[in-house]
Coordinates of C-alpha atoms in Angstrom, one line a residue:
M55 CA 0.1 0.0 0.0
A56 CA 1.4 3.4 -0.8
P57 CA 2.2 6.1 1.6
L58 CA -0.9 8.2 2.7
S59 CA 0.5 11.4 1.0
K60 CA 1.3 9.6 -2.3
A61 CA -2.3 7.9 -2.0
G62 CA -4.1 11.3 -1.4
A63 CA -2.5 13.1 -4.2
A64 CA -3.2 9.9 -6.7
L65 CA -6.8 10.0 -5.5
A66 CA -7.0 13.7 -6.2
A67 CA -5.7 13.2 -9.8
L68 CA -7.8 10.5 -10.5
R69 CA -10.8 12.5 -9.5
S70 CA -9.4 15.2 -11.8
D71 CA -8.8 13.0 -14.9
L72 CA -11.9 10.8 -14.7
A73 CA -14.7 11.5 -17.1
G74 CA -16.7 9.5 -14.8
E75 CA -17.3 9.7 -10.9
V76 CA -14.8 8.6 -8.2
F77 CA -16.1 7.7 -4.7
A78 CA -14.4 7.2 -1.4
P79 CA -15.4 6.4 2.1
G80 CA -17.1 9.2 3.6
D81 CA -18.2 10.7 0.1
P82 CA -21.9 11.3 -0.4
G83 CA -23.2 8.3 -2.6
Y84 CA -20.2 6.0 -1.4
D85 CA -22.5 3.7 0.2
E86 CA -25.1 3.4 -2.6
A87 CA -22.2 2.9 -4.9
R88 CA -20.8 0.1 -3.0
T89 CA -24.2 -1.6 -2.6
V90 CA -24.7 -4.9 -4.7
F91 CA -27.5 -7.3 -5.6
N92 CA -26.8 -9.7 -2.6
A93 CA -27.6 -8.1 0.9
M94 CA -25.3 -10.6 2.4
I95 CA -22.3 -8.8 1.1
D96 CA -21.1 -5.7 2.9
R97 CA -17.7 -4.6 1.6
H98 CA -15.7 -1.4 1.9
P99 CA -13.6 -0.6 -1.0
A100 CA -10.9 2.3 -1.0
V101 CA -12.0 3.8 -4.3
I102 CA -14.9 3.3 -6.6
A103 CA -14.2 4.4 -10.2
Q104 CA -17.3 4.9 -12.0
C105 CA -16.1 4.7 -15.5
E106 CA -17.7 6.3 -18.5
G107 CA -15.2 4.9 -21.2
E108 CA -12.2 2.8 -22.0
A109 CA -9.7 5.7 -21.3
D110 CA -11.3 5.9 -17.6
V111 CA -10.7 2.1 -17.4
R112 CA -7.3 2.3 -18.3
R113 CA -6.5 5.2 -15.9
S114 CA -8.2 3.3 -13.1
V115 CA -6.5 0.2 -13.5
L116 CA -3.1 2.1 -13.7
F117 CA -3.9 4.1 -10.7
A118 CA -4.7 0.7 -8.7
R119 CA -1.4 -0.7 -9.8
D120 CA 0.8 2.2 -9.0
L121 CA -0.9 2.1 -5.4
D122 CA -0.5 -1.5 -5.3
L123 CA -4.5 -1.8 -4.6
K124 CA -6.5 -5.1 -5.4
I125 CA -9.0 -4.8 -8.2
A126 CA -12.5 -5.6 -8.6
V127 CA -14.6 -5.2 -11.6
R128 CA -18.3 -4.5 -11.5
G129 CA -20.6 -4.9 -14.1
G130 CA -24.2 -5.9 -13.2
G131 CA -23.2 -6.7 -9.7
H132 CA -24.9 -10.0 -9.5
S133 CA -22.2 -12.3 -8.3
V134 CA -23.8 -14.3 -5.4
A135 CA -20.2 -14.2 -4.1
G136 CA -20.0 -10.5 -4.1
M137 CA -17.1 -10.5 -6.5
A138 CA -17.9 -7.2 -7.8
L139 CA -16.5 -5.6 -4.6
N140 CA -13.4 -5.7 -2.3
D141 CA -12.3 -4.5 1.0
N142 CA -9.6 -1.6 0.7
G143 CA -9.2 -2.1 -2.8
L144 CA -10.4 -0.3 -6.2
V145 CA -13.7 -1.2 -7.9
V146 CA -13.8 -0.5 -11.8
D147 CA -17.6 0.2 -11.8
L148 CA -18.6 -0.1 -15.5
R149 CA -22.4 0.7 -14.9
R150 CA -22.2 4.1 -16.8
M151 CA -20.9 2.0 -20.1
H152 CA -24.2 0.6 -21.0
Q153 CA -24.5 1.6 -24.9
V154 CA -25.7 -1.1 -27.1
T155 CA -25.4 -0.9 -30.9
V156 CA -27.2 -3.1 -33.0
H157 CA -26.0 -4.0 -36.7
P158 CA -29.0 -5.7 -38.3
G159 CA -27.1 -5.9 -41.6
S160 CA -24.4 -8.4 -39.9
S161 CA -26.9 -10.0 -37.6
S162 CA -24.5 -8.6 -34.6
V163 CA -24.6 -6.4 -31.8
R164 CA -21.8 -4.4 -29.7
V165 CA -22.6 -4.1 -26.0
E166 CA -20.6 -2.1 -23.6
G167 CA -19.3 -3.8 -20.6
G168 CA -21.7 -2.2 -17.9
A169 CA -25.0 -3.1 -19.8
V170 CA -27.6 -5.4 -18.3
M171 CA -29.7 -7.9 -20.1
S172 CA -32.7 -5.1 -20.3
H173 CA -30.3 -3.0 -22.2
L174 CA -29.4 -5.7 -24.8
D175 CA -32.9 -7.3 -25.0
R176 CA -34.7 -3.9 -25.7
A177 CA -32.4 -2.9 -28.2
T178 CA -32.5 -5.9 -30.2
Q179 CA -36.3 -6.4 -29.8
P180 CA -37.4 -3.9 -32.5
H181 CA -35.4 -5.5 -35.1
G182 CA -36.8 -9.2 -34.4
L183 CA -33.5 -10.3 -33.4
A184 CA -32.2 -11.7 -30.1
T185 CA -29.4 -13.6 -28.6
T186 CA -29.2 -15.9 -25.5
G187 CA -29.4 -13.9 -22.4
G188 CA -29.7 -14.4 -18.6
R189 CA -33.2 -15.1 -17.0
I190 CA -33.2 -11.9 -14.8
S191 CA -33.1 -8.5 -16.8
T192 CA -30.7 -6.9 -14.2
T193 CA -27.9 -9.3 -14.8
G194 CA -24.7 -7.9 -16.1
V195 CA -24.1 -8.9 -20.0
G196 CA -20.2 -9.1 -19.5
G197 CA -20.0 -11.5 -16.7
F198 CA -22.9 -13.4 -17.8
V199 CA -21.2 -14.0 -21.4
L200 CA -17.8 -14.7 -20.4
G201 CA -19.0 -17.0 -17.7
G202 CA -20.6 -19.3 -20.2
G203 CA -24.2 -17.8 -20.2
N204 CA -27.3 -20.0 -20.3
G205 CA -31.0 -18.7 -20.6
W206 CA -34.3 -19.3 -22.2
L207 CA -32.9 -19.3 -25.9
D208 CA -29.8 -21.4 -25.2
R209 CA -31.3 -24.8 -26.7
A210 CA -32.3 -22.9 -29.7
F211 CA -29.2 -20.6 -30.1
G212 CA -26.6 -22.1 -27.9
L213 CA -24.9 -20.6 -24.8
A214 CA -24.3 -16.9 -24.7
V215 CA -20.5 -17.4 -25.3
D216 CA -21.2 -19.4 -28.3
N217 CA -22.3 -16.2 -29.9
L218 CA -19.3 -14.4 -28.9
L219 CA -17.7 -12.5 -31.8
G220 CA -15.3 -10.3 -30.0
V221 CA -14.2 -8.7 -26.7
E222 CA -12.3 -5.3 -26.3
L223 CA -10.5 -5.7 -23.1
V224 CA -8.1 -3.7 -20.8
T225 CA -5.3 -5.9 -19.5
A226 CA -3.6 -5.6 -16.1
D227 CA -1.0 -3.2 -17.4
G228 CA -3.7 -0.9 -18.8
T229 CA -3.2 -2.1 -22.4
P230 CA -6.4 -2.0 -24.6
L231 CA -6.7 -4.8 -26.9
L232 CA -9.1 -6.9 -29.2
A233 CA -9.6 -10.6 -28.9
T234 CA -11.5 -12.3 -31.7
A235 CA -10.9 -15.7 -33.7
E236 CA -8.3 -14.0 -35.7
E237 CA -6.8 -11.5 -33.3
N238 CA -5.3 -12.7 -30.2
P239 CA -7.2 -16.2 -30.7
E240 CA -5.6 -18.0 -27.5
L241 CA -7.1 -15.1 -25.4
F242 CA -10.5 -15.3 -27.3
W243 CA -10.3 -19.0 -26.4
A244 CA -9.9 -18.4 -22.8
L245 CA -12.7 -15.8 -22.6
H246 CA -15.1 -18.6 -23.6
G247 CA -15.9 -19.4 -20.0
G248 CA -12.8 -18.1 -18.3
G249 CA -14.7 -15.1 -16.9
G250 CA -12.8 -11.8 -15.8
N251 CA -9.6 -13.5 -15.3
F252 CA -7.7 -11.8 -18.0
G253 CA -8.8 -7.9 -18.0
V254 CA -11.7 -5.7 -18.0
A255 CA -14.1 -6.2 -20.8
T256 CA -15.2 -2.9 -21.9
A257 CA -17.4 -4.1 -24.7
L258 CA -18.4 -7.6 -26.3
T259 CA -19.6 -8.1 -29.9
L260 CA -22.3 -10.9 -30.0
R261 CA -24.1 -12.8 -32.9
L262 CA -27.8 -12.1 -33.0
H263 CA -30.5 -14.5 -34.3
E264 CA -33.9 -14.0 -35.7
L265 CA -36.5 -14.2 -33.3
P266 CA -39.9 -12.6 -34.7
E267 CA -42.2 -14.3 -32.2
F268 CA -41.7 -15.7 -28.6
S269 CA -44.4 -17.7 -26.6
I270 CA -44.6 -18.9 -23.0
A271 CA -47.0 -21.3 -21.1
L272 CA -46.9 -21.0 -17.3
L273 CA -48.7 -23.3 -15.4
M274 CA -49.1 -24.0 -11.6
F275 CA -49.7 -26.9 -10.0
L276 CA -50.3 -28.2 -6.3
P277 CA -47.1 -29.6 -4.6
E278 CA -48.3 -33.1 -4.6
T279 CA -49.2 -32.8 -8.4
G280 CA -45.5 -31.8 -9.0
P281 CA -43.8 -35.0 -9.8
E282 CA -46.2 -35.7 -12.4
A283 CA -45.8 -32.4 -13.8
V284 CA -42.0 -32.4 -13.8
R285 CA -42.0 -36.0 -15.5
I286 CA -44.3 -34.7 -18.4
Y287 CA -42.2 -31.6 -18.9
R288 CA -39.0 -33.7 -18.9
D289 CA -40.8 -35.9 -21.7
I290 CA -41.7 -32.7 -23.8
I291 CA -38.2 -31.4 -23.5
A292 CA -36.9 -34.9 -24.6
T293 CA -39.2 -35.2 -27.8
G294 CA -39.7 -31.5 -28.7
P295 CA -37.5 -29.3 -31.0
P296 CA -34.8 -27.2 -29.7
E297 CA -37.1 -24.2 -29.6
V298 CA -38.5 -25.6 -26.6
G299 CA -37.1 -24.6 -23.1
G300 CA -38.1 -23.1 -19.8
A301 CA -37.9 -24.6 -16.4
A302 CA -39.6 -26.9 -13.9
Q303 CA -39.5 -25.2 -10.4
Y304 CA -41.2 -24.9 -6.9
I305 CA -41.8 -21.5 -5.8
T306 CA -43.9 -19.4 -3.4
G307 CA -47.0 -18.4 -5.2
P308 CA -46.7 -14.9 -6.4
P309 CA -49.5 -12.3 -6.0
E310 CA -50.2 -11.9 -9.7
P311 CA -53.8 -11.5 -11.3
F312 CA -53.9 -15.0 -12.7
V313 CA -52.8 -16.8 -9.5
P314 CA -55.7 -17.8 -7.1
E315 CA -55.6 -16.0 -4.1
Q316 CA -55.5 -19.3 -2.0
L317 CA -52.0 -20.3 -3.7
V318 CA -50.3 -16.7 -2.8
G319 CA -47.6 -17.4 -0.2
T320 CA -47.5 -21.1 -0.2
L321 CA -45.5 -23.7 -2.3
V322 CA -46.4 -24.5 -5.4
C323 CA -44.9 -26.3 -8.3
A324 CA -44.6 -24.3 -11.5
V325 CA -43.5 -25.1 -15.0
L326 CA -42.7 -22.6 -17.5
V327 CA -42.5 -23.8 -21.2
T328 CA -40.8 -21.1 -23.5
Y329 CA -40.8 -21.5 -27.3
A330 CA -38.9 -19.6 -29.6
G331 CA -41.9 -19.2 -32.0
G332 CA -45.6 -18.9 -32.1
E333 CA -48.3 -19.5 -29.5
D334 CA -50.1 -22.1 -31.8
D335 CA -46.8 -24.2 -32.1
L336 CA -46.1 -23.9 -28.5
R337 CA -49.7 -25.0 -27.5
K338 CA -49.0 -28.1 -29.5
V339 CA -45.7 -28.9 -27.9
A340 CA -47.1 -28.2 -24.4
Q341 CA -50.5 -30.2 -24.7
P342 CA -49.4 -33.0 -22.5
L343 CA -48.8 -30.5 -19.7
L344 CA -51.7 -28.5 -20.6
A345 CA -54.1 -31.6 -20.2
L346 CA -52.7 -32.3 -16.5
P347 CA -55.2 -30.8 -14.1
H348 CA -53.6 -27.4 -12.9
E349 CA -54.6 -24.5 -10.6
C350 CA -53.9 -21.9 -13.2
E351 CA -52.2 -21.0 -16.5
A352 CA -50.9 -18.1 -18.5
V353 CA -50.3 -19.1 -22.3
S354 CA -49.3 -16.3 -24.8
A355 CA -47.1 -14.9 -27.2
M356 CA -45.0 -12.5 -25.4
P357 CA -42.3 -10.1 -26.6
Y358 CA -38.9 -11.8 -25.4
A359 CA -37.7 -8.7 -23.7
D360 CA -40.9 -8.9 -21.5
V361 CA -40.4 -12.5 -20.7
Q362 CA -36.7 -11.6 -19.4
C363 CA -38.2 -9.5 -16.8
M364 CA -40.7 -11.9 -15.7
L365 CA -38.8 -13.8 -12.9
D366 CA -36.9 -10.7 -12.0
V367 CA -35.8 -10.5 -8.1
P368 CA -35.5 -7.2 -6.5
P369 CA -32.1 -6.1 -5.3
G370 CA -31.7 -6.0 -1.3
L371 CA -32.5 -9.8 -0.5
R372 CA -30.1 -12.1 0.9
N373 CA -28.8 -14.6 -1.7
Y374 CA -27.1 -18.0 -1.7
W375 CA -27.1 -20.3 -4.7
S376 CA -25.4 -23.5 -6.2
A377 CA -25.9 -26.0 -8.9
E378 CA -25.3 -29.2 -10.2
H379 CA -25.2 -30.9 -13.7
L380 CA -27.1 -34.0 -14.1
T381 CA -26.4 -37.2 -16.1
A382 CA -30.1 -37.9 -16.5
L383 CA -33.8 -36.9 -14.9
S384 CA -34.9 -40.3 -13.8
D385 CA -38.2 -41.0 -12.1
E386 CA -36.4 -41.4 -9.0
L387 CA -34.6 -38.3 -9.2
V388 CA -37.8 -36.5 -10.1
D389 CA -39.4 -37.7 -6.7
I390 CA -36.3 -36.8 -4.7
F391 CA -36.1 -33.3 -6.3
C392 CA -39.8 -32.6 -5.7
A393 CA -39.6 -34.0 -2.2
R394 CA -36.8 -31.6 -1.3
A395 CA -39.1 -28.6 -2.1
S396 CA -40.7 -29.1 1.3
S397 CA -37.6 -27.7 3.1
M398 CA -37.2 -24.6 1.1
P399 CA -37.9 -21.3 3.1
V400 CA -41.7 -20.4 2.1
P401 CA -42.7 -17.7 1.7
T402 CA -39.7 -16.3 0.0
S403 CA -38.2 -15.4 -3.2
C404 CA -36.4 -18.8 -3.3
Q405 CA -36.6 -20.9 -6.4
H406 CA -36.1 -24.8 -6.6
V407 CA -35.3 -25.2 -10.3
L408 CA -34.5 -27.9 -12.9
F409 CA -33.1 -26.3 -16.3
P410 CA -33.2 -28.4 -19.4
Q411 CA -30.1 -28.3 -21.7
G412 CA -29.5 -30.4 -24.8
G413 CA -30.5 -28.7 -28.3
A414 CA -27.8 -26.2 -29.5
I415 CA -25.8 -26.3 -26.1
A416 CA -25.0 -29.9 -26.6
S417 CA -24.2 -29.3 -30.3
G418 CA -22.1 -26.2 -29.6
P419 CA -18.4 -25.6 -30.2
G420 CA -16.6 -28.3 -28.2
E421 CA -13.2 -26.8 -27.9
Y422 CA -14.0 -24.3 -25.5
P423 CA -13.7 -24.5 -21.6
I424 CA -17.3 -25.4 -21.0
P425 CA -17.4 -29.1 -19.7
Y426 CA -21.1 -29.3 -18.8
R427 CA -22.4 -29.2 -22.5
D428 CA -23.3 -32.8 -22.6
A429 CA -25.5 -32.8 -19.2
P430 CA -29.1 -33.0 -20.2
W431 CA -30.4 -31.2 -17.2
T432 CA -29.2 -28.7 -14.4
V433 CA -30.6 -28.5 -10.9
H434 CA -30.1 -25.1 -9.4
P435 CA -31.3 -24.2 -5.9
F436 CA -31.5 -20.5 -6.0
G437 CA -31.9 -19.2 -2.6
V438 CA -33.2 -15.6 -2.2
W439 CA -34.8 -14.5 1.0
A440 CA -35.0 -11.3 3.2
D441 CA -35.1 -12.1 6.9
P442 CA -31.6 -13.1 8.3
A443 CA -33.4 -15.6 10.6
D444 CA -34.0 -17.6 7.6
D445 CA -30.1 -17.8 6.8
E446 CA -29.6 -21.2 8.3
Q447 CA -32.6 -22.9 6.6
A448 CA -31.8 -21.3 3.2
L449 CA -28.2 -22.4 3.3
Q450 CA -29.0 -25.8 4.5
W451 CA -31.7 -26.4 1.9
V452 CA -29.4 -25.5 -0.9
R453 CA -26.5 -27.9 0.4
D454 CA -29.2 -30.5 0.8
V455 CA -30.2 -30.3 -2.7
R456 CA -26.6 -30.6 -4.0
A457 CA -26.4 -33.6 -1.7
D458 CA -29.7 -35.4 -2.9
V459 CA -28.2 -35.4 -6.6
R460 CA -24.9 -36.6 -5.8
P461 CA -25.5 -40.0 -7.5
W462 CA -26.6 -38.3 -10.8
R463 CA -24.4 -35.3 -11.1
T464 CA -21.7 -35.1 -13.9
G465 CA -19.3 -33.4 -11.8
A466 CA -19.3 -30.1 -14.1
V467 CA -20.9 -27.0 -13.0
Y468 CA -21.7 -23.7 -14.6
L469 CA -19.7 -21.2 -12.6
N470 CA -22.3 -18.4 -13.0
F471 CA -24.6 -20.3 -10.9
I472 CA -22.4 -20.8 -7.8
G473 CA -20.6 -18.6 -5.4
D474 CA -17.1 -19.1 -3.8
E475 CA -16.9 -22.9 -3.3
G476 CA -13.4 -23.3 -3.6
R477 CA -10.6 -24.3 -6.1
D478 CA -12.0 -27.8 -6.8
R479 CA -15.3 -26.2 -8.0
V480 CA -13.6 -23.8 -10.4
V481 CA -11.6 -26.5 -11.9
A482 CA -14.8 -28.4 -12.5
G483 CA -16.4 -25.4 -14.1
L484 CA -13.5 -25.2 -16.7
G485 CA -12.4 -28.8 -17.0
S486 CA -8.9 -29.9 -15.7
E487 CA -7.1 -29.7 -18.8
N488 CA -8.9 -26.5 -19.8
F489 CA -7.9 -25.0 -16.3
N490 CA -4.2 -25.6 -17.0
R491 CA -4.4 -24.0 -20.3
L492 CA -6.4 -21.0 -18.9
A493 CA -3.4 -20.7 -16.3
R494 CA -0.7 -20.4 -19.0
V495 CA -3.2 -17.6 -20.9
K496 CA -3.4 -15.9 -17.4
R497 CA 0.4 -15.7 -17.0
Q498 CA 0.6 -13.9 -20.4
Y499 CA -1.9 -11.2 -19.8
D500 CA -2.2 -11.0 -16.1
P501 CA 0.9 -12.6 -14.4
D502 CA 0.5 -10.9 -11.0
N503 CA -3.2 -12.1 -10.7
V504 CA -4.3 -8.6 -10.6
F505 CA -7.7 -9.6 -11.6
R506 CA -8.7 -12.3 -8.9
Y507 CA -12.0 -11.3 -7.8
N508 CA -13.7 -13.9 -9.9
H509 CA -13.7 -17.7 -10.4
N510 CA -9.9 -17.4 -10.0
V511 CA -7.5 -19.0 -12.4
P512 CA -4.1 -18.2 -10.9
P513 CA -1.2 -17.6 -13.4
A514 CA 0.8 -20.9 -14.2

């Protein structure tokens, strides 16, 4: 750490130089600037640099290196482990950098590093174009994509990272560079799952796909009907086209107009069938589920960008998540999954979820550090609650879900779905051979492990 006099002069210079805004402890707005999605995270950076563009990012990185400050990078701030913040270091806050530029002629889009899903989806919607995005509209695009990226469109269009065409990056020595298949190709490979290990992504270019229509069927069942509903949904996915996606989940009945009053605040089994196409085709595919007695339903064509907001969880709640990828979804496992819902805290915003894979995920590029492509299903206990008194129950429920599925797990994991679960899980999320190769890339671009507030790959 630099002497106080040097640090004070450097901070004053940073405040003067940045087009954006700089916050330090005691400044008005500092506490708001350090608040992230997960209310369990309470960290106090020495400096928060809210950057307006690449020049600000470069200046901030060099400031931190000069003062030997740790660096965290904030896009959407949705890391469940709070990796967008640190204590006594610098936060490169990209939220002011959220411009999205659509290029319909080349079916591509350039997204600045601080954009969230709603910025991306609202910009592409008028063109009848889309790419795979996260299921919560406030998730940051950069971290989502570079960590792999699955969502409602992944079975049709592949993982978000499969649609990555280029990354504009500021490295640990403040150098701006471009990573594409032709330029810095080894770095480009590493960015397909390696996350924020290699620099600050100031912009990403993504491939877009035609999506003139999008439809959903959301049905709610009493918990005792859940096992049959989940099996039918499993079979719909197995026999349906890749345009079919969605999730089977246990949730607390929400206070929505289409939900009967007696279900609000109670445990329900909800099945969401998404379809990258029109409502008529969706109804044909979802017919076996629609025929099963259910408590309520909502079936319609909806703009994709609206669906992306449908399961939004407000900030300021407590979060703890994890995941396992599954070799299969047997009848026995369906029963175990459904039974475990009874220990989920209710009423809360927790979601006990099964996501389907397959389709374009499984057939996507095999060379990237994405070792979970061949898993047909993912179980995702998504713990979200308000009352600290529920901490013990929520954390234990998440751990119990993982323990329940141990006989069926592949061992791989989507790192965006988990917090800090140790080095072995990071290796599992990238593959052991890939991990070693990523460590060599890390040595080239970040030999001092400056960017370590992430699912970290230390330099080899």
